[in-house]
Every structure is written in C-alpha cells, then in structure tokens.
C-alpha cells in the first residue's frame, strides 16, 4: 500500500452503506406522507367547497319556497265564491289592513296585485321592477314563477296565480331582499359570500386599470372591509371564467383565499349574472398543513439520525478490536513489542467460542515474538561493527569537517601548481565548483600585476624557501572579479619515500576589511548625505590652499551659506523631506561652481564654498548667481512647494584674515548680517562693522526663545472687545506673551520677528 493511499475506515464504509439505505427509505416514506397530506388537504377543501355550494343553493331554494308560500297565503284572502270585483276589493282591503304587519314580520319590500288581464290593481311598498311580462307568463301558464333581480341590491320575487272557481282571477307578486340568504349562509358556514351583478352604472368616464377588469360589481358582501379589496384585486388580475368552473387560490396581504364564482340561477343555459361570490380564507389551514408537513420531515430526519447513531454504535462495538489491532501494528515497525502486546487482548475463554478476530490476535502475537528475537540478534551483531567503525569515522569526520567547514580557503597543490583539493570556502572564494578548479594550475588565479606573490611562490616550490611564505595579495575568480586575500603557503614533506611533496595553501578573504577601511576613510572626510566634503575635509583642503595662495600671492574667497527655509521644511514635512531638500541644494551648487572650487557641508543647513583666484568685483556676482540657481529650484513635499535660498556671508583672503579659523569666523559674522537683510541676501565682511554686538543680540534672543519653548513660558492674555453702540463686550481677543523669570512680559512685536529669523516660529505655532 502506497504512502499516498487514502485511508477510509471500514466502519465508515458500512455506516455510509446502511445510512444511504435508511436515507432512501426514509426519504420515500416522508415523500409519500407529504403527498398524502397534500391530497387529503385538497380533498377536504373540495368537500368543504361542495358543502358550501349546496348550502347556498339550498338556502336560495328555501327562500324562494317560503316567499311563494307567503304569496299563496296572501291569495287565500281572495274569496273565489264572490264576484271578481267584490273579491278584488276584499283582497285590497285585507292587504291594506295587514301590509305594515306583514312587511315587518316577513321583511317584504313590495306586494302587487294584478287582475286576470295582467293590469296592476294595486301595489304596496316600493315598486322595484316592471313585472308585466312575467305576469303574462303566469296567466298564460297558470303556474307560479320566481326570479332574482338586482337593480342596485338583489331581491327575490315570487309571482303566483290566484285561482277562482273555474279560472284565474288575478296574480300576486311578492318581493323581498336577498340579504337574508347571505346572512344565513354566513351563519351556517362562517365563510364570506357576496353577489355579483351587472354594472349598469358603468359609463365612458370610468376607465379600468386592466384589460381583465370585470363588468360586474359586488353587492351584499359580508365583511366588506376585508373582501372588497379582494374583489378589486382579482377583477384587475384575473378573468371571471377562471373562477366559474372551479375555485382558485389567491394571495393578498400575506393571506391566502379560495375564491369561487357561481351563478345563482342554475337553470339558465349560460353563465349570466347575478353570481354568488364565495370567499373563504384558508391561511390558517395552509399554515397547519405546512406545520404538519414540517413535522413529517422532522420526524423522518430524527428517525434517520437515530438509526445512523445506532448503526455507528453497533459498528463501533463490533469493529473496535480490528481498530485496536490496526493502530497497534505500526508499533512493530518501530520495534515497540511490549507496547504491542499490551494493546492486543486475547480472550482466555468464551461461551460463544473463538472467532476469526481471536485467531488474528494470536497470529499477531506469535509474529511479535519472532520479530523481537530477530531484532535482538541483529542488534548484537551490529553493535560490534558500529563500535569499530565509529572510531575511524570520528577521526575522519573531524579532519574532513575541519577542512571543509573552515572559514578560510584551503588548497593542496603540487609543486608544479596543479590543484589537488579545495574546500567549500575555497570554492565560494573562487566562485566556481570543484570540477572547474581541481586540475588547474594555481598561478592562473593570481593576477599578472601581483608578480611579487608569484616570485615568492616559485622560490618556495624550488626549495629556496624551506618553510613557508605569507603575504597580502589578490585572487582572480572564475567570473574575473578581483578579491583581496591574505595568502599563506607552506611546504609539506612527503609521508612515504618516493612521494612528491605538496604545498598547503591557506587564503583568508580580506575584501570586507579593505572595503571597511576605505569606507571609514571616506566617512572621515565626506558627508554621507550629500557626498560633499565635511568640516575635516574642508579644514585640510583650506589649509593647503591658503599656503598656496600665500606663496603665489592670489586671493581666495570664502562663501559661508546658511539655507533660509530648511528648519521650516524639516519641522513641517519631516526629516526625510529635509534630507531630500539638502540633496537638491547640494546638486544645484555642484553644477554651479568651477572644477577648481571646493564645496563642503559643515553643518545641518550650512555650506562653505572656497573659490581660489577670486576678486572683490566677482564676489557679489557669484553670490547672486548662487541664489539665482537656488531660487529656480522647485521642491515639493506633502502638497506644499518650497523655493530655496541662502543667506551668504563672504570673507576674502588675505583682506579679512590670514588663518582658517579667522576667515571662517568672519564669514560666519557676515552671514548673520546677511540674514538681517532678509532671505536670499549676501554680505561681504567689513572690518569696520560691529558684528559682535549683533551676534550677541542674536544669541540672546535664541536663548530666550528656546528657553520659553522648552519651559512653557508662553502665556495668553484675553483682551475684551467692546461694542460702542451697545456698550457691551462682544468677544475677547487672545494675545500671546513671554513671561520671563524676573516677571518681565515680552510683547509679540519684540520676539515674533526674531523667531522667524531663527526658524523657531513653527515650534511656537505648535505649542
């Protein structure tokens, strides 16, 4: 079995097999239960709908029957034995006498009496319909008729003939409201019902909002506040034919309704109004159905889960011995025989006898005993071999490790220079592999310029030097690069007679040391940021140039530059921005000066330019040129643009001094005088000018401002501002002052301009 083979437990295979069978069976059972529940619900709904329709039809027939019986009761008042005229007067008199009582008791809207010619004799109540045609049919057929008509509301009408001794003497018409049927239906079924009648009031001005708008209107509807919106919804979204043959379910306002439309007069050949409009809310029934269906699925899932758990439990109990054996077998490969025996248990006796698992355990234990015996035999033989070989390997490895891992180049070469061996450090130093080094002559890796090294090495090979030679030289690598190496060559005598002696060559890479020495020398004389000479470099060069100028009698101009806005850039935009600004200024100045001039950076934002062979007439031109070059430089940082300029002080040898320190000091004083003139100005040192007092004043104000910033000596004074018209204080003006240790208050006019000159105004702004 490969190491990459996927292990899949037998327990899980059987669990998946049985679980799949149970899952299929449970799914089929749940699905059949689901279908049965759905079918039972639909059948129950059909039975309920049929029952409701039967109730509505029965109530309608009973209502007409009662109305017809009442009409026959009224007709009894007409005595057929009397003459027609007397009989009619008797009937009219009886109706006049009982009309009010019958109207109240029977809820009668109208009673009309017609003679045998069909002419109206008298009508009681509101006349709601023209019944001439129906009356004529009753007279002709001598059979009662009843009808339902709906002008605005629906009414029932029963028309019966009045039979005399031998023929019909007249006709009675009785009309009452159809609402009694609707109320009884609602009481009997708790469902809602209404009547759809033809919308005779519809005009051209009434426009429907949908092509499926019904040409009927709803009247006599129970719970109109709930059911009228339902009618309006379905009349705009469905055709009436969808509700005539069977009920239809609609969803509206998070509720479900069953709607059915049924003609009231079933005897008509076509479906004509008026119609029953049945509305039955089944939201609760559907909710119960869905709850039952969820319960079916839930019980099925719980049963499936319980079955799977029982299967897993049974498999775990049955297969745990195999699992224990499979986990213990890897111990044999690790020679953990005692641990294997402890994990494998064998039954001593059993009422059910031994089985295959017991035989497997016995076989595994016998195999363990044999493997343990062979392991002990093998160990006893190998230990003796290991003890002997370890001594030899220990000595060999020490020497090899010493040579291979030594951080120096170790080469063994013949007297003719052919390389025999080289260690890892040597391969790294030669930048090659052993195949390209071994067999080559060592001399080809020494440059021709290093003749002293080759000469001494040849003397050692020829025997002129009897011991060793040591020197610093160069190494030419396989890639052609030169490296500084300290070499030691030692002649090794032969171990056996007749063998040729060899030379042990040791080399130590000193390239890093050489680079460090050169870097240290450069760091001592040059500024790391701008690459210009530093103060030490300037002093040495200036001393030499002063000696030359004094010897040959020419002038040297010393320009002392102090950048005007460096502190502002450094404080507002950060030190990185200040460094970039200094680099830009240094590059601009390098391009401006001559090759014979010396430009150095001696401080944070201070530069010195040394210009030999200068005259007083050209000094001002050079200073202006420097500021012109700086002004055209554009420096942008953090969305802000800065222009460069410098305050320049100039001193000329030998007019303004004869020593280095004297000239630098005088140029520095002239620079401070240039700062007094404003940004980007220059000033030539004048021996007659009192620089000392000016310098002392600058130092004094620097000390005052730096002390105030460090020790928080700034105080705020609030001055009230008075409104003249109202003679009231409108606001306060906040003014900053410096309070000194002696209690003296310094005004802004005294120190703000000084802070700007010294570059301290930004620090004051941030307090």
Short mmCIF file of N, CA and C in Angstrom, two decimals, residues 390-402:
data_model
loop_
_atom_site.label_atom_id
_atom_site.label_comp_id
_atom_site.label_asym_id
_atom_site.label_seq_id
_atom_site.Cartn_x
_atom_site.Cartn_y
_atom_site.Cartn_z
N UNK A 390 32.88 3.52 14.25
CA UNK A 390 32.69 4.86 14.79
C UNK A 390 34.02 5.53 15.13
N UNK A 391 34.96 4.74 15.62
CA UNK A 391 36.26 5.31 15.95
C UNK A 391 36.95 5.85 14.70
N UNK A 392 36.90 5.06 13.61
CA UNK A 392 37.51 5.51 12.37
C UNK A 392 36.76 6.70 11.77
N UNK A 393 35.43 6.60 11.82
CA UNK A 393 34.64 7.69 11.22
C UNK A 393 34.77 8.98 12.02
N UNK A 394 34.93 8.84 13.35
CA UNK A 394 35.04 10.02 14.19
C UNK A 394 36.31 10.81 13.85
N UNK A 395 37.41 10.10 13.68
CA UNK A 395 38.67 10.76 13.34
C UNK A 395 38.62 11.34 11.93
N UNK A 396 38.07 10.54 11.00
CA UNK A 396 37.98 11.02 9.61
C UNK A 396 37.07 12.23 9.50
N UNK A 397 35.92 12.16 10.16
CA UNK A 397 34.97 13.27 10.06
C UNK A 397 35.51 14.54 10.69
N UNK A 398 36.30 14.38 11.74
CA UNK A 398 36.85 15.57 12.39
C UNK A 398 37.79 16.31 11.44
N UNK A 399 38.66 15.53 10.81
CA UNK A 399 39.62 16.15 9.89
C UNK A 399 38.89 16.75 8.69
N UNK A 400 37.93 15.98 8.16
CA UNK A 400 37.20 16.47 6.98
C UNK A 400 36.38 17.70 7.32
N UNK A 401 35.75 17.66 8.48
CA UNK A 401 34.93 18.80 8.89
C UNK A 401 35.80 20.03 9.14
N UNK A 402 36.97 19.78 9.71
CA UNK A 402 37.88 20.88 9.98
C UNK A 402 38.30 21.56 8.68
#
